[in-house]
Amino acid sequence: MSAATAVSARARSIRITEVSVTPVAFRDPPLLNSTGVHQPYALRAIVEIATDEGLHGVGETYATTGHLARLHAVGRSLVGLDVRALNAMHRRTADLLGGEGAAAFGPEGGSTAESTVDRVFAPFEVACLDIQGKAAGCPVSDLLGGAVRDAVPFSAYLFHKWAGHPGAEPDPWGEALDTAGIVAQARRMLDRYGFTAIKLKAGVLPPEQEIETVRALHAAFPGRPVRVDPNAAWTVPTSIKVARELDGVVEYLEDPTPGLDGMAAVAAQAPMPLATNMCVVAFEHLAPSVARGAVQVVLSDHHYWGGLHRSKLLSGICGTFGLGLSMHSNSHLGVSLAAMPISRRPRPT
Ligand SMILES: [Mg+2]
């Protein structure tokens, strides 16, 4: 094949002609965590990309005012680029925001104030992969090397909660402010959706009470892995005490205490792996975390790790160092849910 033939055989470009960003507010129940209660509405943004070939793609991300302004600015700068030029897109995003080390603009999704470039880039990457898949007539997983599995297990996510927001009617799930309420919530959720694991948002009630609830869940649903996440609400000594009391009960303990040093101190004493979506939330956190042995499971989230290709890169790094990979989640719409599933088991120790 001549060079000229090779060039002409290359797929035609698909140029971005328009980018729109639409904020969406949707109902959020009165779920409790260590910092308070979820607001009545959660905010997300849907990013839509149109092309000169008539193909459209969608992505989803956060919708704070500052993030929306950055999405609009970056979106405008991407018009004219080929939807396959993802590296150029990431570079253009970084340039527009002030470079790879762009200033942190505050936390999004309850996680991190860092990785601004990756957070802004991610929904555009997902939308462009959506278009690439449509153009090629294949699912996006094929663009990433092919599906690893046909089904992905999901975890039930239990919250202590009020019956309703102040002044509003109770929601269908009702109140859950004690062990009986949480176990009832779990039973209903597992019966309805068939979840194979259970996660409890903790850090709401005194640790002793939450330990009792976790034990009750383990007893009520034998064989279902239980995970506990107090959002770094506990001290190192409290975290170690809880970890020891839940030995054999909890699959992994998520962010018991703040910071890499605190997590490393807990990890040295805890009988189960520690997971995080709070202290390892950007590529530059991986090396110091591995060096300290602070975290054994990274809870990935393509919204701030920079999209699907960079989540796959994260998966490779986790594999190299024997770390597990699971998913972080927060209030989101269907576009995110479709894009999320990725997991890797930690290397047994
Ligand atoms: Mg968490």
Short mmCIF file of C-alpha atoms and ligand atoms in Angstrom, two decimals:
data_model
loop_
_atom_site.label_atom_id
_atom_site.label_comp_id
_atom_site.label_asym_id
_atom_site.label_seq_id
_atom_site.Cartn_x
_atom_site.Cartn_y
_atom_site.Cartn_z
CA MET A 1 0.00 0.00 0.00
CA SER A 2 1.45 3.37 -0.96
CA ALA A 3 1.67 6.19 1.53
CA ALA A 4 -0.97 8.09 -0.45
CA THR A 5 -3.38 5.14 -0.29
CA ALA A 6 -2.73 4.75 3.42
CA VAL A 7 -3.55 8.41 3.97
CA SER A 8 -6.74 8.28 1.89
CA ALA A 9 -7.81 5.08 3.70
CA ARG A 10 -7.80 6.94 7.01
CA ALA A 11 -11.31 7.54 8.35
CA ARG A 12 -12.83 10.90 7.49
CA SER A 13 -12.59 13.51 10.19
CA ILE A 14 -15.63 14.24 12.33
CA ARG A 15 -15.43 17.85 13.41
CA ILE A 16 -17.10 19.38 16.44
CA THR A 17 -19.52 22.10 15.34
CA GLU A 18 -21.33 22.91 18.56
CA VAL A 19 -21.06 22.26 22.29
CA SER A 20 -23.93 22.85 24.70
CA VAL A 21 -23.94 22.60 28.48
CA THR A 22 -27.29 22.17 30.25
CA PRO A 23 -27.54 22.27 34.06
CA VAL A 24 -30.13 19.91 35.54
CA ALA A 25 -31.62 20.00 39.07
CA PHE A 26 -33.19 16.80 40.30
CA ARG A 27 -34.71 15.63 43.56
CA ASP A 28 -32.34 14.36 46.24
CA PRO A 29 -33.64 12.65 49.42
CA PRO A 30 -32.73 13.87 52.95
CA LEU A 31 -29.68 11.60 53.27
CA LEU A 32 -27.36 12.21 56.24
CA ASN A 33 -23.58 12.16 56.29
CA SER A 34 -20.81 13.43 58.56
CA THR A 35 -21.25 17.02 57.37
CA GLY A 36 -25.04 17.28 57.44
CA VAL A 37 -27.86 16.45 55.06
CA HIS A 38 -28.24 16.33 51.27
CA GLN A 39 -30.08 19.35 49.89
CA PRO A 40 -33.56 18.81 48.32
CA TYR A 41 -31.98 19.10 44.87
CA ALA A 42 -28.75 17.82 43.36
CA LEU A 43 -27.17 19.64 40.42
CA ARG A 44 -25.58 18.06 37.35
CA ALA A 45 -24.70 19.26 33.87
CA ILE A 46 -25.25 17.43 30.58
CA VAL A 47 -22.64 18.20 27.92
CA GLU A 48 -23.80 17.68 24.32
CA ILE A 49 -21.49 17.75 21.33
CA ALA A 50 -22.73 18.11 17.74
CA THR A 51 -20.60 17.37 14.67
CA ASP A 52 -20.47 18.14 10.94
CA GLU A 53 -21.40 14.49 10.27
CA GLY A 54 -24.70 14.90 12.13
CA LEU A 55 -23.58 12.67 14.99
CA HIS A 56 -24.19 13.76 18.59
CA GLY A 57 -22.59 12.66 21.85
CA VAL A 58 -23.39 13.23 25.52
CA GLY A 59 -21.40 13.45 28.73
CA GLU A 60 -22.28 14.36 32.32
CA THR A 61 -20.52 16.30 35.04
CA TYR A 62 -20.93 18.65 38.02
CA ALA A 63 -22.88 21.89 37.81
CA THR A 64 -21.54 24.41 40.28
CA THR A 65 -21.43 27.94 38.91
CA GLY A 66 -17.64 28.01 38.52
CA HIS A 67 -17.50 24.58 36.88
CA LEU A 68 -20.26 25.59 34.43
CA ALA A 69 -18.28 28.69 33.44
CA ARG A 70 -15.18 26.57 32.79
CA LEU A 71 -17.22 24.03 30.78
CA HIS A 72 -18.63 26.80 28.58
CA ALA A 73 -15.19 28.31 28.00
CA VAL A 74 -13.52 24.99 27.18
CA GLY A 75 -16.50 23.85 25.09
CA ARG A 76 -16.18 26.91 22.85
CA SER A 77 -12.47 26.23 22.39
CA LEU A 78 -13.09 22.66 21.16
CA VAL A 79 -15.21 23.65 18.14
CA GLY A 80 -13.44 22.59 14.94
CA LEU A 81 -11.44 19.73 16.53
CA ASP A 82 -11.85 16.13 15.35
CA VAL A 83 -13.74 14.03 17.93
CA ARG A 84 -10.82 11.55 17.85
CA ALA A 85 -8.26 14.22 18.84
CA LEU A 86 -8.63 13.52 22.56
CA ASN A 87 -5.00 14.28 23.40
CA ALA A 88 -5.24 17.66 21.65
CA MET A 89 -8.51 18.25 23.49
CA HIS A 90 -6.90 17.55 26.87
CA ARG A 91 -4.00 19.87 25.99
CA ARG A 92 -6.36 22.62 24.87
CA THR A 93 -8.35 22.25 28.09
CA ALA A 94 -5.16 22.52 30.15
CA ASP A 95 -3.94 25.55 28.17
CA LEU A 96 -7.24 27.35 28.59
CA LEU A 97 -7.36 26.69 32.34
CA GLY A 98 -3.77 27.80 32.93
CA GLY A 99 -1.74 24.61 32.38
CA GLU A 100 -1.70 21.07 33.78
CA GLY A 101 -1.17 22.46 37.26
CA ALA A 102 -4.20 24.73 36.96
CA ALA A 103 -5.30 26.30 40.21
CA ALA A 104 -7.76 24.31 42.27
CA PHE A 105 -11.22 25.85 42.05
CA GLY A 106 -12.86 24.13 45.01
CA PRO A 107 -14.30 20.68 45.54
CA GLU A 108 -16.83 19.04 43.23
CA GLY A 109 -18.89 15.98 44.03
CA GLY A 110 -17.77 15.92 47.65
CA SER A 111 -14.33 14.74 46.68
CA THR A 112 -11.44 16.89 45.63
CA ALA A 113 -10.35 20.43 44.89
CA GLU A 114 -7.60 19.19 42.59
CA SER A 115 -7.43 17.82 39.05
CA THR A 116 -9.28 20.80 37.62
CA VAL A 117 -8.13 20.02 34.08
CA ASP A 118 -9.20 16.37 34.32
CA ARG A 119 -12.55 17.30 35.83
CA VAL A 120 -13.36 19.80 33.09
CA PHE A 121 -12.06 17.54 30.30
CA ALA A 122 -13.91 14.36 31.37
CA PRO A 123 -17.45 15.06 30.06
CA PHE A 124 -16.09 16.18 26.68
CA GLU A 125 -14.03 12.98 26.39
CA VAL A 126 -17.08 10.83 27.20
CA ALA A 127 -19.22 12.73 24.65
CA CYS A 128 -16.52 12.33 21.97
CA LEU A 129 -16.20 8.60 22.70
CA ASP A 130 -19.99 8.37 22.37
CA ILE A 131 -19.68 9.93 18.89
CA GLN A 132 -16.71 7.72 17.95
CA GLY A 133 -18.74 4.64 18.88
CA LYS A 134 -21.70 5.79 16.82
CA ALA A 135 -19.43 6.51 13.85
CA ALA A 136 -17.81 3.07 14.11
CA GLY A 137 -21.08 1.25 14.88
CA CYS A 138 -19.73 -0.21 18.13
CA PRO A 139 -20.16 0.28 21.88
CA VAL A 140 -17.66 2.58 23.61
CA SER A 141 -16.20 -0.43 25.43
CA ASP A 142 -14.89 -1.65 22.04
CA LEU A 143 -12.99 1.62 21.65
CA LEU A 144 -11.29 0.92 24.98
CA GLY A 145 -10.11 -2.56 24.05
CA GLY A 146 -13.34 -4.51 24.40
CA ALA A 147 -15.59 -5.39 27.33
CA VAL A 148 -13.84 -7.17 30.21
CA ARG A 149 -17.07 -8.72 31.50
CA ASP A 150 -20.73 -8.88 30.53
CA ALA A 151 -22.15 -7.86 33.91
CA VAL A 152 -20.90 -5.52 36.63
CA PRO A 153 -22.00 -6.04 40.24
CA PHE A 154 -23.37 -2.96 42.00
CA SER A 155 -23.57 -2.23 45.71
CA ALA A 156 -26.61 -1.06 47.64
CA TYR A 157 -25.88 2.34 49.20
CA LEU A 158 -27.54 2.77 52.59
CA PHE A 159 -27.96 6.10 54.35
CA HIS A 160 -29.24 7.22 57.68
CA LYS A 161 -32.02 9.57 56.63
CA TRP A 162 -34.96 11.66 57.68
CA ALA A 163 -38.44 10.71 56.48
CA GLY A 164 -38.58 13.89 54.42
CA HIS A 165 -36.92 17.25 53.94
CA PRO A 166 -38.15 19.85 56.47
CA GLY A 167 -41.60 21.03 55.43
CA ALA A 168 -41.95 18.37 52.72
CA GLU A 169 -43.97 15.16 52.59
CA PRO A 170 -42.13 11.98 53.68
CA ASP A 171 -40.49 10.19 50.76
CA PRO A 172 -41.32 6.54 49.93
CA TRP A 173 -38.25 5.21 51.80
CA GLY A 174 -39.16 6.86 55.12
CA GLU A 175 -36.96 7.45 58.16
CA ALA A 176 -33.82 5.43 58.98
CA LEU A 177 -32.11 6.69 62.12
CA ASP A 178 -31.23 3.46 63.91
CA THR A 179 -30.10 -0.11 63.26
CA ALA A 180 -33.62 -1.43 62.59
CA GLY A 181 -34.27 1.38 60.09
CA ILE A 182 -31.03 0.69 58.18
CA VAL A 183 -31.59 -3.08 58.06
CA ALA A 184 -35.14 -2.49 56.78
CA GLN A 185 -33.80 -0.09 54.14
CA ALA A 186 -31.23 -2.71 53.08
CA ARG A 187 -33.82 -5.47 52.84
CA ARG A 188 -36.07 -3.36 50.66
CA MET A 189 -33.19 -2.25 48.43
CA LEU A 190 -31.78 -5.77 47.98
CA ASP A 191 -35.22 -7.29 47.34
CA ARG A 192 -36.04 -4.64 44.77
CA TYR A 193 -32.72 -4.34 42.91
CA GLY A 194 -30.74 -7.52 43.69
CA PHE A 195 -27.56 -5.79 44.86
CA THR A 196 -24.78 -8.22 45.77
CA ALA A 197 -22.88 -5.92 48.16
CA ILE A 198 -23.88 -3.35 50.78
CA LYS A 199 -22.34 0.00 51.63
CA LEU A 200 -23.30 2.08 54.65
CA LYS A 201 -22.65 5.81 54.80
CA ALA A 202 -21.40 6.21 58.38
CA GLY A 203 -20.00 9.07 60.47
CA VAL A 204 -23.54 10.13 61.38
CA LEU A 205 -24.20 8.40 64.72
CA PRO A 206 -21.67 7.52 67.47
CA PRO A 207 -19.21 4.86 66.20
CA GLU A 208 -20.46 2.24 68.70
CA GLN A 209 -23.97 2.53 67.29
CA GLU A 210 -22.73 2.29 63.70
CA ILE A 211 -20.64 -0.80 64.59
CA GLU A 212 -23.84 -2.40 65.89
CA THR A 213 -25.64 -1.54 62.66
CA VAL A 214 -22.85 -2.98 60.48
CA ARG A 215 -22.88 -6.20 62.51
CA ALA A 216 -26.65 -6.39 62.11
CA LEU A 217 -26.31 -5.98 58.33
CA HIS A 218 -23.66 -8.70 58.18
CA ALA A 219 -25.92 -11.04 60.19
CA ALA A 220 -29.06 -10.22 58.20
CA PHE A 221 -27.44 -10.65 54.77
CA PRO A 222 -24.76 -13.34 55.08
CA GLY A 223 -22.39 -13.61 52.15
CA ARG A 224 -22.95 -10.04 50.97
CA PRO A 225 -19.79 -7.93 51.33
CA VAL A 226 -20.37 -4.91 53.60
CA ARG A 227 -18.47 -1.65 53.23
CA VAL A 228 -18.48 1.33 55.58
CA ASP A 229 -17.72 4.96 54.72
CA PRO A 230 -17.67 7.65 57.44
CA ASN A 231 -16.14 10.29 55.13
CA ALA A 232 -13.00 10.70 57.24
CA ALA A 233 -15.04 11.61 60.33
CA TRP A 234 -13.05 9.48 62.78
CA THR A 235 -9.69 9.99 64.50
CA VAL A 236 -6.92 7.46 63.91
CA PRO A 237 -7.51 5.71 67.29
CA THR A 238 -11.28 5.54 66.69
CA SER A 239 -10.70 4.20 63.17
CA ILE A 240 -8.37 1.47 64.45
CA LYS A 241 -10.86 0.53 67.19
CA VAL A 242 -13.75 0.31 64.69
CA ALA A 243 -11.59 -1.66 62.23
CA ARG A 244 -10.65 -4.22 64.87
CA GLU A 245 -14.24 -4.59 66.07
CA LEU A 246 -15.42 -5.17 62.50
CA ASP A 247 -12.75 -7.74 61.63
CA GLY A 248 -14.37 -10.43 59.49
CA VAL A 249 -17.50 -8.32 59.06
CA VAL A 250 -16.40 -5.57 56.65
CA GLU A 251 -14.93 -6.17 53.18
CA TYR A 252 -13.19 -2.79 53.16
CA LEU A 253 -13.26 0.34 55.27
CA GLU A 254 -13.62 3.53 53.23
CA ASP A 255 -11.93 6.79 54.30
CA PRO A 256 -12.14 6.23 58.06
CA THR A 257 -9.82 9.19 58.75
CA PRO A 258 -8.41 12.19 56.82
CA GLY A 259 -5.15 12.34 54.87
CA LEU A 260 -2.54 9.87 53.65
CA ASP A 261 -0.61 9.84 56.95
CA GLY A 262 -3.76 9.13 58.96
CA MET A 263 -4.87 6.43 56.52
CA ALA A 264 -1.40 4.84 56.63
CA ALA A 265 -1.52 4.75 60.44
CA VAL A 266 -4.93 3.04 60.32
CA ALA A 267 -3.92 0.69 57.50
CA ALA A 268 -0.95 -0.54 59.57
CA GLN A 269 -3.35 -1.78 62.26
CA ALA A 270 -6.59 -2.53 60.40
CA PRO A 271 -7.31 -6.16 59.54
CA MET A 272 -9.22 -5.20 56.35
CA PRO A 273 -8.19 -3.14 53.31
CA LEU A 274 -8.80 0.62 53.30
CA ALA A 275 -10.50 2.32 50.35
CA THR A 276 -10.65 5.98 49.39
CA ASN A 277 -12.30 8.56 47.24
CA MET A 278 -10.91 11.36 49.42
CA CYS A 279 -7.13 11.10 49.78
CA VAL A 280 -6.15 9.48 46.45
CA VAL A 281 -8.14 11.46 43.94
CA ALA A 282 -5.52 12.48 41.36
CA PHE A 283 -2.56 10.82 39.65
CA GLU A 284 -0.03 12.72 41.78
CA HIS A 285 -1.47 11.09 44.94
CA LEU A 286 -0.71 7.54 43.81
CA ALA A 287 3.04 7.46 44.44
CA PRO A 288 2.92 8.87 48.00
CA SER A 289 0.00 6.58 48.84
CA VAL A 290 1.80 3.48 47.57
CA ALA A 291 4.99 4.51 49.41
CA ARG A 292 3.08 4.81 52.70
CA GLY A 293 0.83 1.77 52.17
CA ALA A 294 -2.07 4.11 52.94
CA VAL A 295 -4.76 2.73 50.63
CA GLN A 296 -5.53 -0.71 49.22
CA VAL A 297 -8.59 0.10 47.09
CA VAL A 298 -8.94 3.24 44.94
CA LEU A 299 -12.53 4.29 44.35
CA SER A 300 -12.27 5.59 40.84
CA ASP A 301 -14.56 8.19 39.33
CA HIS A 302 -14.13 9.22 35.71
CA HIS A 303 -15.64 12.64 36.49
CA TYR A 304 -12.44 13.72 38.22
CA TRP A 305 -9.86 11.17 37.03
CA GLY A 306 -10.20 12.66 33.54
CA GLY A 307 -12.57 10.41 31.59
CA LEU A 308 -12.55 6.79 30.46
CA HIS A 309 -9.07 6.52 28.91
CA ARG A 310 -7.49 7.99 32.03
CA SER A 311 -9.61 5.68 34.22
CA LYS A 312 -8.15 2.79 32.24
CA LEU A 313 -4.68 4.23 32.87
CA LEU A 314 -5.54 4.37 36.58
CA SER A 315 -6.66 0.73 36.42
CA GLY A 316 -3.27 -0.24 34.96
CA ILE A 317 -1.39 1.63 37.68
CA CYS A 318 -3.55 0.02 40.37
CA GLY A 319 -2.82 -3.39 38.82
CA THR A 320 0.91 -2.68 38.84
CA PHE A 321 0.89 -1.97 42.57
CA GLY A 322 -1.66 -4.63 43.56
CA LEU A 323 -4.34 -2.08 44.46
CA GLY A 324 -8.04 -2.79 44.04
CA LEU A 325 -10.26 -0.50 42.02
CA SER A 326 -13.92 0.11 42.66
CA MET A 327 -16.29 2.99 41.93
CA HIS A 328 -17.03 6.18 43.78
CA SER A 329 -20.53 7.46 43.23
CA ASN A 330 -22.57 10.46 44.12
CA SER A 331 -25.89 11.87 42.95
CA HIS A 332 -25.92 11.60 39.17
CA LEU A 333 -28.06 10.98 36.11
CA GLY A 334 -28.14 8.12 33.61
CA VAL A 335 -25.30 9.31 31.37
CA SER A 336 -22.82 8.95 34.23
CA LEU A 337 -24.23 5.61 35.29
CA ALA A 338 -23.76 4.21 31.78
CA ALA A 339 -20.16 5.45 31.67
CA MET A 340 -19.04 4.32 35.12
CA PRO A 341 -18.60 0.56 35.59
CA ILE A 342 -14.94 -0.35 36.02
CA SER A 343 -13.43 -2.47 38.77
CA ARG A 344 -10.37 -4.51 39.71
CA ARG A 345 -9.84 -6.81 42.69
CA PRO A 346 -6.95 -5.99 45.05
CA ARG A 347 -4.03 -8.40 44.96
CA PRO A 348 -4.44 -10.84 47.86
CA THR A 349 -1.89 -10.26 50.63
MG MG B 1 -16.56 7.80 49.99
#
